[in-house]
Amino acid sequence: MSQRKQHLIFVYGTLMRDEINHRLLVTARFVAEAHTEPCFEFFDLGHFPAMSAGGQTVVRGEIYAVDDQTLVRRGIVSLLSWWPYIGAMVR
C-alpha cells in the first residue's frame, strides 16, 4: 500500500479542536499548537472570519497533516495558498 502525500496546514477558528467545523479534519493528524508572528488583521465576513497580512494581530491555531484526498473532499484546498506565507511566520 502506498503512503499518501501529506500537507501541513495551519488552521484557526472553527477548524480547531472542539470547534464546530473541526469535523472537516476528522481524518487529519494533529501536529502541534502554533501561533503566527503579529502581522495579520482579522475581518468578520458574517458566517466566518478571515485574515489578511498587514496587521499586528497574533493568530493562534493548530497545525495538521492532511492528505490530498482530505483537502479536496473537504474543500480545504484553498488553505494551502496561505501556507507558504504563514509557514514562515508560525512558531
Tab-separated table of N, CA and C in Angstrom:
chain	number	residue	atom	x	y	z
A	1	MET	N	0.843	-1.177	0.000
A	1	MET	CA	0.000	0.000	0.000
A	1	MET	C	0.889	1.241	0.000
A	2	SER	N	0.623	2.170	-0.901
A	2	SER	CA	1.452	3.369	-0.982
A	2	SER	C	1.008	4.392	0.063
A	3	GLN	N	1.972	5.148	0.529
A	3	GLN	CA	1.683	6.175	1.519
A	3	GLN	C	1.252	7.448	0.799
A	4	ARG	N	0.193	8.084	1.281
A	4	ARG	CA	-0.314	9.308	0.664
A	4	ARG	C	0.547	10.490	1.059
A	5	LYS	N	0.698	11.428	0.120
A	5	LYS	CA	1.437	12.649	0.394
A	5	LYS	C	0.696	13.464	1.453
A	6	GLN	N	1.427	13.991	2.410
A	6	GLN	CA	0.849	14.789	3.484
A	6	GLN	C	1.229	16.255	3.308
A	7	HIS	N	0.283	17.130	3.604
A	7	HIS	CA	0.486	18.573	3.569
A	7	HIS	C	0.296	19.100	4.981
A	8	LEU	N	1.118	20.026	5.384
A	8	LEU	CA	0.922	20.687	6.669
A	8	LEU	C	0.087	21.933	6.436
A	9	ILE	N	-0.996	22.058	7.197
A	9	ILE	CA	-1.834	23.253	7.092
A	9	ILE	C	-2.009	23.864	8.472
A	10	PHE	N	-2.116	25.162	8.494
A	10	PHE	CA	-2.368	25.922	9.715
A	10	PHE	C	-3.854	26.281	9.716
A	11	VAL	N	-4.558	25.913	10.783
A	11	VAL	CA	-5.969	26.256	10.880
A	11	VAL	C	-6.204	27.098	12.124
A	12	TYR	N	-7.258	27.900	12.082
A	12	TYR	CA	-7.631	28.726	13.233
A	12	TYR	C	-9.150	28.775	13.297
A	13	GLY	N	-9.663	29.317	14.362
A	13	GLY	CA	-11.108	29.499	14.473
A	13	GLY	C	-11.871	28.193	14.551
A	14	THR	N	-12.920	28.072	13.754
A	14	THR	CA	-13.843	26.948	13.863
A	14	THR	C	-13.283	25.625	13.362
A	15	LEU	N	-12.103	25.616	12.746
A	15	LEU	CA	-11.481	24.355	12.327
A	15	LEU	C	-10.646	23.731	13.446
A	16	MET	N	-10.430	24.463	14.530
A	16	MET	CA	-9.617	23.940	15.630
A	16	MET	C	-10.379	22.873	16.424
A	17	ARG	N	-9.633	22.098	17.216
A	17	ARG	CA	-10.231	21.061	18.063
A	17	ARG	C	-11.339	21.648	18.918
A	18	ASP	N	-12.376	20.862	19.113
A	18	ASP	CA	-13.538	21.227	19.930
A	18	ASP	C	-14.373	22.367	19.348
A	19	GLU	N	-14.122	22.728	18.108
A	19	GLU	CA	-14.934	23.760	17.452
A	19	GLU	C	-15.867	23.106	16.427
A	20	ILE	N	-16.848	23.856	15.966
A	20	ILE	CA	-17.925	23.301	15.147
A	20	ILE	C	-17.482	22.706	13.805
A	21	ASN	N	-16.487	23.263	13.155
A	21	ASN	CA	-16.056	22.758	11.842
A	21	ASN	C	-14.861	21.822	11.900
A	22	HIS	N	-14.441	21.457	13.097
A	22	HIS	CA	-13.312	20.525	13.214
A	22	HIS	C	-13.613	19.185	12.557
A	23	ARG	N	-14.890	18.841	12.420
A	23	ARG	CA	-15.272	17.585	11.772
A	23	ARG	C	-14.706	17.471	10.357
A	24	LEU	N	-14.396	18.604	9.728
A	24	LEU	CA	-13.800	18.577	8.390
A	24	LEU	C	-12.388	18.008	8.417
A	25	LEU	N	-11.785	17.964	9.588
A	25	LEU	CA	-10.418	17.458	9.733
A	25	LEU	C	-10.378	16.096	10.415
A	26	VAL	N	-11.487	15.373	10.392
A	26	VAL	CA	-11.573	14.109	11.126
A	26	VAL	C	-10.486	13.111	10.712
A	27	THR	N	-10.045	13.137	9.469
A	27	THR	CA	-9.003	12.204	9.021
A	27	THR	C	-7.609	12.808	9.084
A	28	ALA	N	-7.507	14.048	9.523
A	28	ALA	CA	-6.205	14.718	9.606
A	28	ALA	C	-5.484	14.319	10.893
A	29	ARG	N	-4.172	14.465	10.866
A	29	ARG	CA	-3.358	14.173	12.048
A	29	ARG	C	-2.922	15.490	12.684
A	30	PHE	N	-3.270	15.678	13.953
A	30	PHE	CA	-2.846	16.866	14.692
A	30	PHE	C	-1.330	16.834	14.842
A	31	VAL	N	-0.671	17.959	14.567
A	31	VAL	CA	0.782	18.046	14.684
A	31	VAL	C	1.183	18.880	15.896
A	32	ALA	N	0.627	20.089	16.002
A	32	ALA	CA	1.034	20.963	17.105
A	32	ALA	C	0.122	22.178	17.211
A	33	GLU	N	0.108	22.765	18.399
A	33	GLU	CA	-0.478	24.090	18.548
A	33	GLU	C	0.551	25.075	18.020
A	34	ALA	N	0.080	26.193	17.493
A	34	ALA	CA	1.006	27.164	16.902
A	34	ALA	C	0.395	28.555	16.947
A	35	HIS	N	1.220	29.544	16.685
A	35	HIS	CA	0.734	30.914	16.529
A	35	HIS	C	1.630	31.635	15.538
A	36	THR	N	1.077	32.644	14.924
A	36	THR	CA	1.825	33.400	13.920
A	36	THR	C	2.590	34.542	14.577
A	37	GLU	N	3.419	35.154	13.795
A	37	GLU	CA	4.011	36.428	14.191
A	37	GLU	C	2.881	37.461	14.216
A	38	PRO	N	3.050	38.578	14.882
A	38	PRO	CA	1.982	39.590	14.952
A	38	PRO	C	1.927	40.441	13.677
A	39	CYS	N	1.443	39.836	12.599
A	39	CYS	CA	1.451	40.560	11.319
A	39	CYS	C	0.184	40.324	10.497
A	40	PHE	N	-0.928	39.993	11.169
A	40	PHE	CA	-2.175	39.737	10.460
A	40	PHE	C	-3.293	40.625	10.986
A	41	GLU	N	-4.323	40.757	10.191
A	41	GLU	CA	-5.524	41.500	10.562
A	41	GLU	C	-6.713	40.560	10.384
A	42	PHE	N	-7.657	40.578	11.324
A	42	PHE	CA	-8.868	39.764	11.217
A	42	PHE	C	-10.015	40.587	10.656
A	43	PHE	N	-10.889	39.885	9.912
A	43	PHE	CA	-12.084	40.511	9.349
A	43	PHE	C	-13.283	39.622	9.643
A	44	ASP	N	-14.417	40.229	9.913
A	44	ASP	CA	-15.659	39.498	10.122
A	44	ASP	C	-16.418	39.465	8.803
A	45	LEU	N	-16.537	38.265	8.230
A	45	LEU	CA	-17.251	38.117	6.963
A	45	LEU	C	-18.641	37.531	7.172
A	46	GLY	N	-19.164	37.703	8.349
A	46	GLY	CA	-20.501	37.184	8.642
A	46	GLY	C	-20.444	35.811	9.275
A	47	HIS	N	-20.563	34.769	8.451
A	47	HIS	CA	-20.587	33.401	8.969
A	47	HIS	C	-19.215	32.854	9.320
A	48	PHE	N	-18.160	33.517	8.900
A	48	PHE	CA	-16.817	33.024	9.201
A	48	PHE	C	-15.831	34.182	9.206
A	49	PRO	N	-14.707	34.004	9.903
A	49	PRO	CA	-13.687	35.048	9.929
A	49	PRO	C	-12.738	34.904	8.743
A	50	ALA	N	-11.986	35.936	8.509
A	50	ALA	CA	-10.921	35.887	7.504
A	50	ALA	C	-9.730	36.635	8.079
A	51	MET	N	-8.562	36.336	7.533
A	51	MET	CA	-7.378	37.063	7.973
A	51	MET	C	-6.582	37.483	6.764
A	52	SER	N	-5.856	38.556	6.941
A	52	SER	CA	-5.065	39.119	5.859
A	52	SER	C	-3.743	39.612	6.422
A	53	ALA	N	-2.718	39.561	5.613
A	53	ALA	CA	-1.412	40.077	6.023
A	53	ALA	C	-1.495	41.597	6.154
A	54	GLY	N	-0.646	42.140	7.008
A	54	GLY	CA	-0.558	43.580	7.099
A	54	GLY	C	-1.034	44.181	8.401
A	55	GLY	N	-1.450	43.375	9.342
A	55	GLY	CA	-1.907	43.905	10.620
A	55	GLY	C	-0.883	43.680	11.716
A	56	GLN	N	-1.357	43.663	12.940
A	56	GLN	CA	-0.475	43.468	14.095
A	56	GLN	C	-1.012	42.395	15.032
A	57	THR	N	-1.866	41.519	14.513
A	57	THR	CA	-2.513	40.503	15.331
A	57	THR	C	-1.777	39.169	15.276
A	58	VAL	N	-1.612	38.540	16.436
A	58	VAL	CA	-1.096	37.176	16.526
A	58	VAL	C	-2.285	36.246	16.339
A	59	VAL	N	-2.159	35.272	15.453
A	59	VAL	CA	-3.226	34.313	15.222
A	59	VAL	C	-2.842	32.996	15.878
A	60	ARG	N	-3.664	32.543	16.793
A	60	ARG	CA	-3.433	31.260	17.445
A	60	ARG	C	-4.182	30.192	16.676
A	61	GLY	N	-3.525	29.054	16.483
A	61	GLY	CA	-4.163	27.991	15.724
A	61	GLY	C	-3.490	26.658	15.962
A	62	GLU	N	-3.705	25.750	15.034
A	62	GLU	CA	-3.156	24.404	15.115
A	62	GLU	C	-2.638	23.983	13.750
A	63	ILE	N	-1.660	23.117	13.762
A	63	ILE	CA	-1.103	22.575	12.527
A	63	ILE	C	-1.544	21.122	12.408
A	64	TYR	N	-2.006	20.770	11.213
A	64	TYR	CA	-2.451	19.416	10.909
A	64	TYR	C	-1.750	18.902	9.662
A	65	ALA	N	-1.545	17.593	9.617
A	65	ALA	CA	-1.069	16.920	8.416
A	65	ALA	C	-2.296	16.319	7.738
A	66	VAL	N	-2.514	16.685	6.493
A	66	VAL	CA	-3.667	16.171	5.741
A	66	VAL	C	-3.204	15.657	4.389
A	67	ASP	N	-3.936	14.689	3.846
A	67	ASP	CA	-3.588	14.158	2.524
A	67	ASP	C	-4.378	14.878	1.435
A	68	ASP	N	-4.006	14.625	0.176
A	68	ASP	CA	-4.668	15.267	-0.962
A	68	ASP	C	-6.173	15.022	-0.959
A	69	GLN	N	-6.558	13.787	-0.696
A	69	GLN	CA	-7.968	13.418	-0.731
A	69	GLN	C	-8.771	14.225	0.292
A	70	THR	N	-8.234	14.388	1.472
A	70	THR	CA	-8.924	15.163	2.505
A	70	THR	C	-9.053	16.624	2.087
A	71	LEU	N	-7.987	17.176	1.510
A	71	LEU	CA	-8.041	18.573	1.076
A	71	LEU	C	-9.134	18.799	0.053
A	72	VAL	N	-9.208	17.922	-0.922
A	72	VAL	CA	-10.188	18.092	-1.993
A	72	VAL	C	-11.591	17.752	-1.507
A	73	ARG	N	-11.735	16.622	-0.849
A	73	ARG	CA	-13.051	16.168	-0.402
A	73	ARG	C	-13.669	17.136	0.589
A	74	ARG	N	-12.887	17.689	1.453
A	74	ARG	CA	-13.398	18.578	2.491
A	74	ARG	C	-13.387	20.049	2.084
A	75	GLY	N	-12.891	20.359	0.906
A	75	GLY	CA	-12.881	21.744	0.463
A	75	GLY	C	-11.869	22.609	1.186
A	76	ILE	N	-10.815	21.984	1.702
A	76	ILE	CA	-9.817	22.717	2.468
A	76	ILE	C	-8.663	23.168	1.578
A	77	VAL	N	-8.662	22.751	0.331
A	77	VAL	CA	-7.530	23.025	-0.552
A	77	VAL	C	-7.205	24.515	-0.635
A	78	SER	N	-8.179	25.380	-0.467
A	78	SER	CA	-7.911	26.817	-0.549
A	78	SER	C	-6.970	27.289	0.555
A	79	LEU	N	-6.886	26.561	1.659
A	79	LEU	CA	-5.978	26.948	2.736
A	79	LEU	C	-4.518	26.834	2.332
A	80	LEU	N	-4.229	25.940	1.391
A	80	LEU	CA	-2.831	25.735	1.001
A	80	LEU	C	-2.204	26.978	0.399
A	81	SER	N	-3.002	27.817	-0.217
A	81	SER	CA	-2.437	29.021	-0.819
A	81	SER	C	-1.812	29.929	0.233
A	82	TRP	N	-2.291	29.850	1.475
A	82	TRP	CA	-1.736	30.643	2.558
A	82	TRP	C	-0.491	30.016	3.161
A	83	TRP	N	-0.347	28.703	3.052
A	83	TRP	CA	0.689	28.017	3.835
A	83	TRP	C	2.108	28.542	3.614
A	84	PRO	N	2.562	28.782	2.381
A	84	PRO	CA	3.947	29.269	2.249
A	84	PRO	C	4.181	30.574	3.000
A	85	TYR	N	3.170	31.437	3.030
A	85	TYR	CA	3.303	32.725	3.706
A	85	TYR	C	3.222	32.551	5.215
A	86	ILE	N	2.203	31.847	5.669
A	86	ILE	CA	2.023	31.651	7.106
A	86	ILE	C	3.118	30.768	7.660
A	87	GLY	N	3.533	29.772	6.895
A	87	GLY	CA	4.552	28.842	7.381
A	87	GLY	C	5.815	29.535	7.841
A	88	ALA	N	6.158	30.622	7.224
A	88	ALA	CA	7.346	31.363	7.618
A	88	ALA	C	7.115	32.151	8.902
A	89	MET	N	5.870	32.284	9.297
A	89	MET	CA	5.537	33.124	10.444
A	89	MET	C	4.932	32.373	11.608
A	90	VAL	N	4.826	31.064	11.491
A	90	VAL	CA	4.236	30.254	12.562
A	90	VAL	C	5.324	29.750	13.471
A	91	ARG	N	5.060	29.807	14.765
A	91	ARG	CA	6.009	29.288	15.759
A	91	ARG	C	5.401	28.115	16.480
